[in-house]
PDB file of C-alpha atoms in Angstrom:
ATOM      1  CA  MET I 179     155.085 -32.719 226.201  1.00  0.00           C
ATOM      2  CA  ILE I 180     157.932 -32.472 223.760  1.00  0.00           C
ATOM      3  CA  LYS I 181     158.867 -28.926 222.840  1.00  0.00           C
ATOM      4  CA  LYS I 182     159.984 -28.058 219.344  1.00  0.00           C
ATOM      5  CA  LYS I 183     163.071 -26.073 218.960  1.00  0.00           C
ATOM      6  CA  HIS I 184     162.779 -22.514 217.817  1.00  0.00           C
ATOM      7  CA  GLY I 185     165.015 -23.132 214.787  1.00  0.00           C
ATOM      8  CA  GLU I 186     162.986 -26.069 213.594  1.00  0.00           C
ATOM      9  CA  SER I 187     159.776 -24.039 213.775  1.00  0.00           C
ATOM     10  CA  LYS I 188     161.287 -21.407 211.516  1.00  0.00           C
ATOM     11  CA  LYS I 189     162.429 -24.078 209.145  1.00  0.00           C
ATOM     12  CA  ILE I 190     158.942 -25.571 208.851  1.00  0.00           C
ATOM     13  CA  LYS I 191     157.409 -22.178 208.236  1.00  0.00           C
ATOM     14  CA  GLY I 192     159.925 -21.531 205.478  1.00  0.00           C
ATOM     15  CA  TRP I 193     159.072 -24.768 203.749  1.00  0.00           C
ATOM     16  CA  LEU I 194     155.357 -24.033 204.023  1.00  0.00           C
ATOM     17  CA  ILE I 195     155.721 -20.577 202.515  1.00  0.00           C
ATOM     18  CA  GLY I 196     157.944 -21.917 199.716  1.00  0.00           C
ATOM     19  CA  GLY I 197     155.479 -24.664 198.946  1.00  0.00           C
ATOM     20  CA  ILE I 198     152.589 -22.217 198.816  1.00  0.00           C
ATOM     21  CA  LEU I 199     154.577 -19.930 196.480  1.00  0.00           C
ATOM     22  CA  LEU I 200     155.512 -22.861 194.291  1.00  0.00           C
ATOM     23  CA  LEU I 201     151.885 -23.964 194.029  1.00  0.00           C
ATOM     24  CA  PHE I 202     150.799 -20.443 193.233  1.00  0.00           C
ATOM     25  CA  LEU I 203     153.420 -19.944 190.513  1.00  0.00           C
ATOM     26  CA  GLY I 204     152.867 -23.397 189.070  1.00  0.00           C
ATOM     27  CA  GLY I 205     149.129 -22.935 188.970  1.00  0.00           C
ATOM     28  CA  GLY I 206     149.504 -19.552 187.251  1.00  0.00           C
ATOM     29  CA  LEU I 207     151.825 -20.913 184.616  1.00  0.00           C
ATOM     30  CA  GLY I 208     149.557 -23.898 184.094  1.00  0.00           C
ATOM     31  CA  TRP I 209     146.507 -21.658 183.686  1.00  0.00           C
ATOM     32  CA  LYS I 210     148.404 -19.428 181.225  1.00  0.00           C
ATOM     33  CA  TRP I 211     149.422 -22.455 179.156  1.00  0.00           C
ATOM     34  CA  TYR I 212     145.843 -23.762 179.201  1.00  0.00           C
ATOM     35  CA  SER I 213     144.465 -20.376 178.094  1.00  0.00           C
ATOM     36  CA  GLN I 214     146.934 -20.155 175.251  1.00  0.00           C
ATOM     37  CA  GLN I 215     146.002 -23.616 174.019  1.00  0.00           C
ATOM     38  CA  LYS I 216     142.319 -22.861 174.334  1.00  0.00           C
ATOM     39  CA  SER I 217     142.545 -19.520 172.477  1.00  0.00           C
ATOM     40  CA  SER I 218     144.619 -21.004 169.679  1.00  0.00           C
ATOM     41  CA  ALA I 219     142.180 -23.865 168.973  1.00  0.00           C
ATOM     42  CA  PRO I 220     139.418 -21.784 167.281  1.00  0.00           C
ATOM     43  CA  GLN I 221     142.004 -20.155 164.984  1.00  0.00           C
ATOM     44  CA  ILE I 222     143.060 -23.523 163.632  1.00  0.00           C
ATOM     45  CA  GLU I 223     139.421 -24.451 163.190  1.00  0.00           C
ATOM     46  CA  LYS I 224     138.666 -21.189 161.308  1.00  0.00           C
ATOM     47  CA  ILE I 225     141.587 -21.671 158.924  1.00  0.00           C
ATOM     48  CA  THR I 226     140.385 -25.191 158.180  1.00  0.00           C
ATOM     49  CA  ILE I 227     136.869 -23.941 157.483  1.00  0.00           C
ATOM     50  CA  LYS I 228     138.106 -21.171 155.165  1.00  0.00           C
ATOM     51  CA  LYS I 229     140.155 -23.630 153.139  1.00  0.00           C
ATOM     52  CA  ALA I 230     137.178 -25.930 152.858  1.00  0.00           C
ATOM     53  CA  LYS I 231     134.968 -23.083 151.660  1.00  0.00           C
ATOM     54  CA  ARG I 232     137.482 -22.002 149.046  1.00  0.00           C
ATOM     55  CA  LYS I 233     137.769 -25.529 147.787  1.00  0.00           C
ATOM     56  CA  LYS I 234     134.003 -25.799 147.629  1.00  0.00           C
ATOM     57  CA  GLN I 235     133.651 -22.477 145.785  1.00  0.00           C
ATOM     58  CA  SER I 236     136.393 -23.444 143.309  1.00  0.00           C
ATOM     59  CA  SER I 237     134.608 -26.721 142.652  1.00  0.00           C
ATOM     60  CA  ALA I 238     131.314 -24.867 142.155  1.00  0.00           C
ATOM     61  CA  LYS I 239     132.945 -22.479 139.661  1.00  0.00           C
ATOM     62  CA  LYS I 240     134.371 -25.355 137.656  1.00  0.00           C
ATOM     63  CA  LYS I 241     130.997 -27.066 137.656  1.00  0.00           C
ATOM     64  CA  SER I 242     129.232 -23.859 136.608  1.00  0.00           C
ATOM     65  CA  SER I 243     131.755 -23.283 133.811  1.00  0.00           C
ATOM     66  CA  SER I 244     131.337 -26.856 132.618  1.00  0.00           C
ATOM     67  CA  GLU I 245     127.544 -26.585 132.667  1.00  0.00           C
ATOM     68  CA  SER I 246     127.580 -23.274 130.733  1.00  0.00           C
ATOM     69  CA  LYS I 247     129.653 -24.860 127.962  1.00  0.00           C
ATOM     70  CA  LYS I 248     127.147 -27.692 127.693  1.00  0.00           C
ATOM     71  CA  GLU I 249     124.254 -25.218 127.459  1.00  0.00           C
ATOM     72  CA  ILE I 250     125.531 -23.451 124.299  1.00  0.00           C
ATOM     73  CA  VAL I 251     122.829 -23.860 121.631  1.00  0.00           C
ATOM     74  CA  ALA I 252     123.825 -24.560 118.025  1.00  0.00           C
ATOM     75  CA  LEU I 253     121.670 -23.710 115.013  1.00  0.00           C
ATOM     76  CA  THR I 254     121.109 -26.370 112.354  1.00  0.00           C
ATOM     77  CA  TYR I 255     120.279 -26.061 108.670  1.00  0.00           C
ATOM     78  CA  ASN I 256     117.207 -28.272 108.906  1.00  0.00           C
ATOM     79  CA  GLY I 257     116.007 -26.906 112.244  1.00  0.00           C
ATOM     80  CA  ILE I 258     116.402 -23.140 111.782  1.00  0.00           C
ATOM     81  CA  SER I 259     113.167 -21.101 111.619  1.00  0.00           C
ATOM     82  CA  PRO I 260     112.473 -18.318 109.061  1.00  0.00           C
ATOM     83  CA  ALA I 261     112.900 -15.652 111.773  1.00  0.00           C
ATOM     84  CA  GLN I 262     116.175 -17.203 112.934  1.00  0.00           C
ATOM     85  CA  THR I 263     117.300 -17.433 109.313  1.00  0.00           C
ATOM     86  CA  ALA I 264     116.692 -13.690 108.936  1.00  0.00           C
ATOM     87  CA  MET I 265     118.723 -12.866 112.058  1.00  0.00           C
ATOM     88  CA  ALA I 266     121.561 -15.209 111.067  1.00  0.00           C
ATOM     89  CA  ILE I 267     121.686 -13.538 107.633  1.00  0.00           C
ATOM     90  CA  ALA I 268     121.568 -10.108 109.330  1.00  0.00           C
ATOM     91  CA  TYR I 269     124.577 -11.088 111.471  1.00  0.00           C
ATOM     92  CA  TYR I 270     126.560 -12.367 108.478  1.00  0.00           C
ATOM     93  CA  GLY I 271     125.686  -9.350 106.326  1.00  0.00           C
ATOM     94  CA  GLU I 272     126.671  -6.920 109.064  1.00  0.00           C
ATOM     95  CA  SER I 273     129.943  -8.751 109.722  1.00  0.00           C
ATOM     96  CA  TYR I 274     131.118  -9.468 106.186  1.00  0.00           C
ATOM     97  CA  SER I 275     129.262  -7.420 103.557  1.00  0.00           C
ATOM     98  CA  GLY I 276     130.911  -4.034 104.010  1.00  0.00           C
ATOM     99  CA  GLN I 277     127.623  -2.477 102.837  1.00  0.00           C
ATOM    100  CA  ASP I 278     126.225   0.518 104.749  1.00  0.00           C
ATOM    101  CA  THR I 279     122.667  -0.788 104.451  1.00  0.00           C
ATOM    102  CA  TRP I 280     123.669  -3.959 106.319  1.00  0.00           C
ATOM    103  CA  GLN I 281     125.444  -2.238 109.197  1.00  0.00           C
ATOM    104  CA  ASN I 282     123.882  -2.324 112.698  1.00  0.00           C
ATOM    105  CA  LEU I 283     121.119  -4.673 111.587  1.00  0.00           C
ATOM    106  CA  PHE I 284     122.141  -7.318 114.086  1.00  0.00           C
ATOM    107  CA  SER I 285     123.939  -5.320 116.767  1.00  0.00           C
ATOM    108  CA  ASN I 286     121.430  -2.467 117.118  1.00  0.00           C
ATOM    109  CA  ASP I 287     119.582  -2.215 120.431  1.00  0.00           C
ATOM    110  CA  GLY I 288     116.143  -1.929 118.841  1.00  0.00           C
ATOM    111  CA  ASN I 289     114.065  -4.502 117.004  1.00  0.00           C
ATOM    112  CA  LEU I 290     114.120  -5.333 113.299  1.00  0.00           C
ATOM    113  CA  ASN I 291     111.264  -5.384 110.820  1.00  0.00           C
ATOM    114  CA  LEU I 292     111.220  -8.199 108.259  1.00  0.00           C
ATOM    115  CA  THR I 293     109.057  -7.839 105.155  1.00  0.00           C
ATOM    116  CA  GLN I 294     108.459 -11.078 103.286  1.00  0.00           C
ATOM    117  CA  ARG I 295     107.548 -10.308  99.681  1.00  0.00           C
ATOM    118  CA  GLU I 296     105.845 -13.040  97.690  1.00  0.00           C
ATOM    119  CA  TYR I 297     107.809 -11.964  94.632  1.00  0.00           C
ATOM    120  CA  ALA I 298     111.394 -11.102  93.669  1.00  0.00           C
ATOM    121  CA  ASP I 299     110.928  -8.566  90.886  1.00  0.00           C
ATOM    122  CA  HIS I 300     114.064  -6.864  89.574  1.00  0.00           C
ATOM    123  CA  LEU I 301     116.403  -9.239  91.448  1.00  0.00           C
ATOM    124  CA  SER I 302     118.688 -11.188  89.108  1.00  0.00           C
ATOM    125  CA  VAL I 303     118.996 -14.104  91.560  1.00  0.00           C
ATOM    126  CA  PRO I 304     115.398 -14.581  92.714  1.00  0.00           C
ATOM    127  CA  GLY I 305     115.886 -17.720  94.804  1.00  0.00           C
ATOM    128  CA  ARG I 306     112.522 -19.417  95.150  1.00  0.00           C
ATOM    129  CA  GLY I 307     110.667 -16.376  93.866  1.00  0.00           C
ATOM    130  CA  ARG I 308     110.380 -14.650  97.261  1.00  0.00           C
ATOM    131  CA  SER I 309     112.452 -11.833  98.698  1.00  0.00           C
ATOM    132  CA  TRP I 310     112.943 -10.432 102.185  1.00  0.00           C
ATOM    133  CA  LEU I 311     113.642  -6.867 103.299  1.00  0.00           C
ATOM    134  CA  LEU I 312     115.363  -6.096 106.624  1.00  0.00           C
ATOM    135  CA  GLN I 313     115.084  -2.708 108.341  1.00  0.00           C
ATOM    136  CA  PRO I 314     115.538  -1.393 111.885  1.00  0.00           C
ATOM    137  CA  ALA I 315     112.142  -0.583 113.401  1.00  0.00           C
ATOM    138  CA  GLY I 316     111.187   2.992 112.557  1.00  0.00           C
ATOM    139  CA  ALA I 317     113.862   3.416 109.863  1.00  0.00           C
ATOM    140  CA  THR I 318     112.997   5.466 106.789  1.00  0.00           C
ATOM    141  CA  ASN I 319     116.009   4.696 104.596  1.00  0.00           C
ATOM    142  CA  LYS I 320     115.326   4.641 100.869  1.00  0.00           C
ATOM    143  CA  VAL I 321     117.815   1.822 100.230  1.00  0.00           C
ATOM    144  CA  VAL I 322     117.387  -1.262 102.410  1.00  0.00           C
ATOM    145  CA  ALA I 323     118.976  -4.665 102.967  1.00  0.00           C
ATOM    146  CA  ALA I 324     117.320  -7.470 101.000  1.00  0.00           C
ATOM    147  CA  TYR I 325     117.990 -11.129 100.338  1.00  0.00           C
ATOM    148  CA  THR I 326     116.645 -14.209  98.587  1.00  0.00           C
ATOM    149  CA  VAL I 327     117.147 -17.883  99.473  1.00  0.00           C
ATOM    150  CA  GLY I 328     117.372 -20.577  96.808  1.00  0.00           C
ATOM    151  CA  ALA I 329     116.279 -24.195  97.006  1.00  0.00           C
ATOM    152  CA  ASP I 330     119.920 -25.225  97.499  1.00  0.00           C
ATOM    153  CA  GLY I 331     120.366 -22.769 100.394  1.00  0.00           C
ATOM    154  CA  ASN I 332     122.106 -20.095  98.314  1.00  0.00           C
ATOM    155  CA  VAL I 333     121.565 -16.680  99.920  1.00  0.00           C
ATOM    156  CA  ALA I 334     121.846 -13.668  97.599  1.00  0.00           C
ATOM    157  CA  PHE I 335     122.541 -10.372  99.407  1.00  0.00           C
ATOM    158  CA  TYR I 336     121.218  -7.081  97.972  1.00  0.00           C
ATOM    159  CA  SER I 337     120.999  -3.389  98.784  1.00  0.00           C
ATOM    160  CA  ILE I 338     117.915  -2.111  96.967  1.00  0.00           C
ATOM    161  CA  ASP I 339     115.321   0.603  96.709  1.00  0.00           C
ATOM    162  CA  PRO I 340     112.071  -1.385  96.987  1.00  0.00           C
ATOM    163  CA  GLN I 341     110.220   1.229  94.938  1.00  0.00           C
ATOM    164  CA  SER I 342     112.721   1.250  92.077  1.00  0.00           C
ATOM    165  CA  GLN I 343     112.076  -0.556  88.794  1.00  0.00           C
ATOM    166  CA  GLN I 344     115.764  -1.033  88.000  1.00  0.00           C
ATOM    167  CA  GLU I 345     117.358  -4.480  87.906  1.00  0.00           C
ATOM    168  CA  TYR I 346     119.573  -5.423  90.863  1.00  0.00           C
ATOM    169  CA  SER I 347     122.359  -7.995  91.078  1.00  0.00           C
ATOM    170  CA  PRO I 348     123.532  -9.424  94.410  1.00  0.00           C
ATOM    171  CA  PHE I 349     126.763  -7.997  95.804  1.00  0.00           C
ATOM    172  CA  MET I 350     127.449 -11.257  97.661  1.00  0.00           C
ATOM    173  CA  GLN I 351     126.217 -14.867  97.577  1.00  0.00           C
ATOM    174  CA  VAL I 352     126.799 -17.290 100.464  1.00  0.00           C
ATOM    175  CA  ASN I 353     125.208 -20.641 101.252  1.00  0.00           C
ATOM    176  CA  LEU I 354     122.999 -20.680 104.339  1.00  0.00           C
ATOM    177  CA  ARG I 355     124.965 -23.645 105.698  1.00  0.00           C
ATOM    178  CA  LYS I 356     128.128 -21.526 105.828  1.00  0.00           C
ATOM    179  CA  ILE I 357     126.213 -18.674 107.486  1.00  0.00           C
ATOM    180  CA  ILE I 358     124.903 -21.028 110.200  1.00  0.00           C
ATOM    181  CA  MET I 359     128.382 -22.509 110.709  1.00  0.00           C
ATOM    182  CA  THR I 360     129.818 -18.985 111.148  1.00  0.00           C
ATOM    183  CA  VAL I 361     127.119 -18.027 113.661  1.00  0.00           C
ATOM    184  CA  ASN I 362     127.802 -21.164 115.720  1.00  0.00           C
ATOM    185  CA  LYS I 363     131.576 -20.720 115.520  1.00  0.00           C
ATOM    186  CA  HIS I 364     131.351 -17.177 116.899  1.00  0.00           C
ATOM    187  CA  GLU I 365     128.881 -18.308 119.603  1.00  0.00           C
ATOM    188  CA  LYS I 366     126.124 -16.004 118.343  1.00  0.00           C
ATOM    189  CA  SER I 367     123.466 -18.710 118.066  1.00  0.00           C
ATOM    190  CA  GLN I 368     121.726 -17.803 121.332  1.00  0.00           C
ATOM    191  CA  ALA I 369     121.709 -14.123 120.346  1.00  0.00           C
ATOM    192  CA  VAL I 370     120.166 -15.072 116.989  1.00  0.00           C
ATOM    193  CA  ILE I 371     117.456 -17.073 118.758  1.00  0.00           C
ATOM    194  CA  ASP I 372     116.721 -14.267 121.236  1.00  0.00           C
ATOM    195  CA  LYS I 373     116.568 -11.539 118.590  1.00  0.00           C
ATOM    196  CA  ALA I 374     114.399 -13.711 116.329  1.00  0.00           C
ATOM    197  CA  GLN I 375     111.726 -13.765 119.042  1.00  0.00           C
ATOM    198  CA  ASN I 376     111.360  -9.979 118.771  1.00  0.00           C
ATOM    199  CA  LEU I 377     111.425  -9.850 114.969  1.00  0.00           C
ATOM    200  CA  ALA I 378     108.349  -8.133 113.523  1.00  0.00           C
ATOM    201  CA  ILE I 379     107.332  -9.959 110.329  1.00  0.00           C
ATOM    202  CA  LYS I 380     104.815  -8.925 107.703  1.00  0.00           C
ATOM    203  CA  THR I 381     103.988 -10.528 104.367  1.00  0.00           C
ATOM    204  CA  VAL I 382     103.334  -8.545 101.214  1.00  0.00           C
ATOM    205  CA  THR I 383     101.545 -10.195  98.295  1.00  0.00           C
ATOM    206  CA  LYS I 384     101.888  -8.640  94.878  1.00  0.00           C
ATOM    207  CA  GLN I 385      98.610  -7.423  93.499  1.00  0.00           C
ATOM    208  CA  THR I 386      97.546  -8.828  90.143  1.00  0.00           C
ATOM    209  CA  THR I 387      98.176  -6.138  87.564  1.00  0.00           C
ATOM    210  CA  THR I 388      96.763  -5.493  84.122  1.00  0.00           C
ATOM    211  CA  THR I 389     100.139  -6.600  82.784  1.00  0.00           C
ATOM    212  CA  ASP I 390      99.664 -10.071  84.265  1.00  0.00           C
ATOM    213  CA  LYS I 391      96.221 -10.285  82.718  1.00  0.00           C
ATOM    214  CA  ALA I 392      97.445  -9.041  79.359  1.00  0.00           C
ATOM    215  CA  TYR I 393      99.921 -11.877  78.693  1.00  0.00           C
ATOM    216  CA  SER I 394      99.672 -15.657  78.848  1.00  0.00           C
ATOM    217  CA  ASN I 395     102.431 -17.919  80.205  1.00  0.00           C
ATOM    218  CA  GLU I 396     103.310 -18.945  76.656  1.00  0.00           C
ATOM    219  CA  GLU I 397     103.799 -15.303  75.674  1.00  0.00           C
ATOM    220  CA  TYR I 398     106.067 -14.708  78.681  1.00  0.00           C
ATOM    221  CA  GLU I 399     108.010 -17.861  77.757  1.00  0.00           C
ATOM    222  CA  LEU I 400     108.478 -16.793  74.144  1.00  0.00           C
ATOM    223  CA  MET I 401     109.577 -13.322  75.285  1.00  0.00           C
ATOM    224  CA  ALA I 402     112.115 -14.954  77.608  1.00  0.00           C
ATOM    225  CA  TYR I 403     113.471 -17.026  74.714  1.00  0.00           C
ATOM    226  CA  MET I 404     113.912 -13.925  72.560  1.00  0.00           C
ATOM    227  CA  GLN I 405     115.567 -12.080  75.460  1.00  0.00           C
ATOM    228  CA  LEU I 406     118.012 -14.985  75.806  1.00  0.00           C
ATOM    229  CA  VAL I 407     118.895 -14.784  72.112  1.00  0.00           C
ATOM    230  CA  ILE I 408     119.667 -11.097  72.512  1.00  0.00           C
ATOM    231  CA  ASP I 409     121.675 -11.618  75.711  1.00  0.00           C
ATOM    232  CA  ASN I 410     123.805 -14.349  74.117  1.00  0.00           C
ATOM    233  CA  GLY I 411     124.474 -12.324  70.965  1.00  0.00           C
ATOM    234  CA  ASP I 412     127.125  -9.703  70.376  1.00  0.00           C
ATOM    235  CA  GLY I 413     124.886  -6.927  71.652  1.00  0.00           C
ATOM    236  CA  ALA I 414     124.189  -5.517  68.181  1.00  0.00           C
ATOM    237  CA  GLU I 415     120.814  -7.198  67.741  1.00  0.00           C
ATOM    238  CA  LYS I 416     117.710  -5.141  68.204  1.00  0.00           C
ATOM    239  CA  ILE I 417     114.519  -6.504  69.649  1.00  0.00           C
ATOM    240  CA  ALA I 418     112.621  -5.715  66.450  1.00  0.00           C
ATOM    241  CA  ASP I 419     115.167  -7.706  64.435  1.00  0.00           C
ATOM    242  CA  ASP I 420     114.862 -10.643  66.821  1.00  0.00           C
ATOM    243  CA  VAL I 421     111.086 -10.663  66.534  1.00  0.00           C
ATOM    244  CA  GLN I 422     111.313 -10.447  62.731  1.00  0.00           C
ATOM    245  CA  LYS I 423     113.813 -13.320  62.534  1.00  0.00           C
ATOM    246  CA  LEU I 424     111.610 -15.521  64.678  1.00  0.00           C
ATOM    247  CA  LYS I 425     108.571 -14.719  62.508  1.00  0.00           C
ATOM    248  CA  GLN I 426     110.540 -15.910  59.490  1.00  0.00           C
ATOM    249  CA  ALA I 427     111.653 -19.102  61.267  1.00  0.00           C
ATOM    250  CA  VAL I 428     108.273 -20.350  62.517  1.00  0.00           C
ATOM    251  CA  ASP I 429     108.016 -22.960  59.757  1.00  0.00           C
ATOM    252  CA  TYR I 430     110.871 -25.021  61.197  1.00  0.00           C
ATOM    253  CA  MET I 431     110.701 -24.045  64.879  1.00  0.00           C
ATOM    254  CA  HIS I 432     109.230 -26.653  67.223  1.00  0.00           C
ATOM    255  CA  TRP I 433     107.231 -25.701  70.323  1.00  0.00           C
ATOM    256  CA  GLN I 434     106.228 -28.304  72.877  1.00  0.00           C
ATOM    257  CA  LYS I 435     105.269 -28.712  76.525  1.00  0.00           C
ATOM    258  CA  GLN I 436     108.143 -29.563  78.848  1.00  0.00           C
ATOM    259  CA  ASP I 437     108.914 -29.367  82.591  1.00  0.00           C
ATOM    260  CA  GLY I 438     105.791 -27.385  83.416  1.00  0.00           C
ATOM    261  CA  GLY I 439     106.531 -24.894  80.652  1.00  0.00           C
ATOM    262  CA  HIS I 440     107.556 -25.106  76.996  1.00  0.00           C
ATOM    263  CA  SER I 441     110.654 -25.775  74.952  1.00  0.00           C
ATOM    264  CA  ILE I 442     111.595 -24.357  71.566  1.00  0.00           C
ATOM    265  CA  ASP I 443     114.094 -25.729  69.066  1.00  0.00           C
ATOM    266  CA  ALA I 444     114.912 -25.846  65.371  1.00  0.00           C
ATOM    267  CA  GLY I 445     115.484 -29.599  65.287  1.00  0.00           C
ATOM    268  CA  ALA I 446     118.639 -29.626  67.439  1.00  0.00           C
ATOM    269  CA  HIS I 447     119.404 -27.800  70.677  1.00  0.00           C
ATOM    270  CA  ALA I 448     116.309 -26.956  72.734  1.00  0.00           C
ATOM    271  CA  THR I 449     115.708 -24.102  75.140  1.00  0.00           C
ATOM    272  CA  THR I 450     113.191 -24.586  77.945  1.00  0.00           C
ATOM    273  CA  MET I 451     111.167 -21.763  79.530  1.00  0.00           C
ATOM    274  CA  ARG I 452     108.983 -22.044  82.630  1.00  0.00           C
ATOM    275  CA  VAL I 453     106.876 -19.387  84.359  1.00  0.00           C
ATOM    276  CA  GLN I 454     106.855 -19.392  88.152  1.00  0.00           C
ATOM    277  CA  GLY I 455     105.219 -16.484  89.934  1.00  0.00           C
ATOM    278  CA  ASP I 456     106.670 -13.253  88.604  1.00  0.00           C
ATOM    279  CA  GLN I 457     109.717 -14.937  87.081  1.00  0.00           C
ATOM    280  CA  VAL I 458     110.459 -16.884  83.914  1.00  0.00           C
ATOM    281  CA  TYR I 459     113.202 -19.513  84.300  1.00  0.00           C
ATOM    282  CA  VAL I 460     115.206 -20.421  81.196  1.00  0.00           C
ATOM    283  CA  THR I 461     117.459 -23.453  80.651  1.00  0.00           C
ATOM    284  CA  TYR I 462     119.607 -23.613  77.536  1.00  0.00           C
ATOM    285  CA  ASP I 463     122.759 -25.147  76.043  1.00  0.00           C
ATOM    286  CA  THR I 464     125.709 -22.878  76.671  1.00  0.00           C
ATOM    287  CA  LEU I 465     128.077 -21.789  73.922  1.00  0.00           C
ATOM    288  CA  GLU I 466     131.491 -23.412  73.571  1.00  0.00           C
ATOM    289  CA  GLY I 467     133.566 -21.134  71.441  1.00  0.00           C
ATOM    290  CA  ASP I 468     131.644 -20.659  68.190  1.00  0.00           C
ATOM    291  CA  HIS I 469     129.256 -23.602  68.617  1.00  0.00           C
ATOM    292  CA  MET I 470     126.643 -24.908  71.038  1.00  0.00           C
ATOM    293  CA  GLY I 471     127.918 -27.051  73.885  1.00  0.00           C
ATOM    294  CA  ILE I 472     126.265 -29.731  75.990  1.00  0.00           C
ATOM    295  CA  ALA I 473     126.366 -28.049  79.408  1.00  0.00           C
ATOM    296  CA  ASN I 474     123.238 -26.312  80.642  1.00  0.00           C
ATOM    297  CA  GLY I 475     123.084 -22.608  81.322  1.00  0.00           C
ATOM    298  CA  HIS I 476     120.376 -20.899  83.341  1.00  0.00           C
ATOM    299  CA  LYS I 477     118.817 -17.446  83.273  1.00  0.00           C
ATOM    300  CA  THR I 478     115.924 -15.837  85.090  1.00  0.00           C
ATOM    301  CA  TYR I 479     113.885 -12.925  83.789  1.00  0.00           C
ATOM    302  CA  SER I 480     111.182 -11.019  85.605  1.00  0.00           C
ATOM    303  CA  LYS I 481     107.844 -10.554  83.878  1.00  0.00           C
ATOM    304  CA  ALA I 482     108.141  -6.795  84.332  1.00  0.00           C
ATOM    305  CA  GLU I 483     111.506  -6.771  82.522  1.00  0.00           C
ATOM    306  CA  LEU I 484     110.155  -8.806  79.603  1.00  0.00           C
ATOM    307  CA  VAL I 485     107.081  -6.610  79.247  1.00  0.00           C
ATOM    308  CA  ARG I 486     109.261  -3.494  79.210  1.00  0.00           C
ATOM    309  CA  ASN I 487     111.362  -4.944  76.378  1.00  0.00           C
ATOM    310  CA  PHE I 488     108.684  -6.710  74.319  1.00  0.00           C
ATOM    311  CA  GLY I 489     105.400  -5.099  75.299  1.00  0.00           C
ATOM    312  CA  GLU I 490     105.109  -3.107  72.093  1.00  0.00           C
ATOM    313  CA  TYR I 491     105.533  -6.325  70.082  1.00  0.00           C
ATOM    314  CA  SER I 492     102.765  -8.198  71.898  1.00  0.00           C
ATOM    315  CA  GLN I 493     100.688  -8.659  68.725  1.00  0.00           C
ATOM    316  CA  GLN I 494     103.651 -10.064  66.779  1.00  0.00           C
ATOM    317  CA  ILE I 495     104.341 -12.467  69.641  1.00  0.00           C
ATOM    318  CA  LYS I 496     100.733 -13.672  69.555  1.00  0.00           C
ATOM    319  CA  ASN I 497     101.013 -14.206  65.784  1.00  0.00           C
ATOM    320  CA  ILE I 498     104.245 -16.231  66.144  1.00  0.00           C
ATOM    321  CA  LEU I 499     102.642 -18.488  68.743  1.00  0.00           C
ATOM    322  CA  SER I 500      99.643 -19.046  66.504  1.00  0.00           C
ATOM    323  CA  LYS I 501     101.848 -20.106  63.555  1.00  0.00           C
ATOM    324  CA  ILE I 502     104.724 -21.933  65.283  1.00  0.00           C
ATOM    325  CA  HIS I 503     104.855 -25.718  64.788  1.00  0.00           C
ATOM    326  CA  ARG I 504     103.405 -27.339  67.922  1.00  0.00           C
ATOM    327  CA  VAL I 505     104.843 -30.801  68.497  1.00  0.00           C
ATOM    328  CA  ASP I 506     102.397 -31.615  71.275  1.00  0.00           C
ATOM    329  CA  ASN I 507      99.269 -31.025  69.126  1.00  0.00           C
TER     330      ASN I 507
END
């Protein structure tokens, strides 16, 4: 048996211990490095996920914004309903009229009441012979917002007392096309549509009065002609004088049917009168200096106004019509 030296034994033990220590330290450092790598991996993953989410949300916002712009509804002149027309006019009147009666009609939290009147008495621009009154629900104001709409889209704005018999002129006239364009430009079209759905509408028909029964269309037309003569004069004429002059002129005045009404002339320039509802529409040759021109002028008189001015001369008017030269006979 070969015996190992004592020194060599110690040497081997030293190497063994050193190797064990080296393995221990190396394994610890290796485990620490592995743990660090493992713990850091989820953090990188989380950051990546967050960035992806933000990108996705940003894309969604852009898409939503783009879709909302596409969904803006625009009103059109030919497609707008009567209720939407009322709300568009309410918006324009509130924004641009400067009239107290038109304030808060569109922006108020409550609903509006719209009264459609089948007549336009006492309104100098009667439109198509109908008028509309706008009031906040439950309001008891004496003076209210009113408007008429003409065949060409002309909107006449009024502030009136519906019970008054006085004549009113519009404080503002704007075409409905411009009103619709303004509503669309200010992105109020959807609000107009929404508010129109809650608009309470009622229609009022004028009752036939004894006045309507008392006068024929021809009598209203002749009264309108005489009123025009007075309006185009220097203001000094009296109604009685006008009636008397016409009585003296019947021998050479011509009266004939025209445009659903009648025209009157003395052999030259003719004036045409036509009754429609409670209004009498007059077309005439305007004055150019001290002589008659060739351009047409237009006036509208309410039946009530004509009766007030000529009612006491009703018999004379009947006599003139019975004697006037009728071309269509």
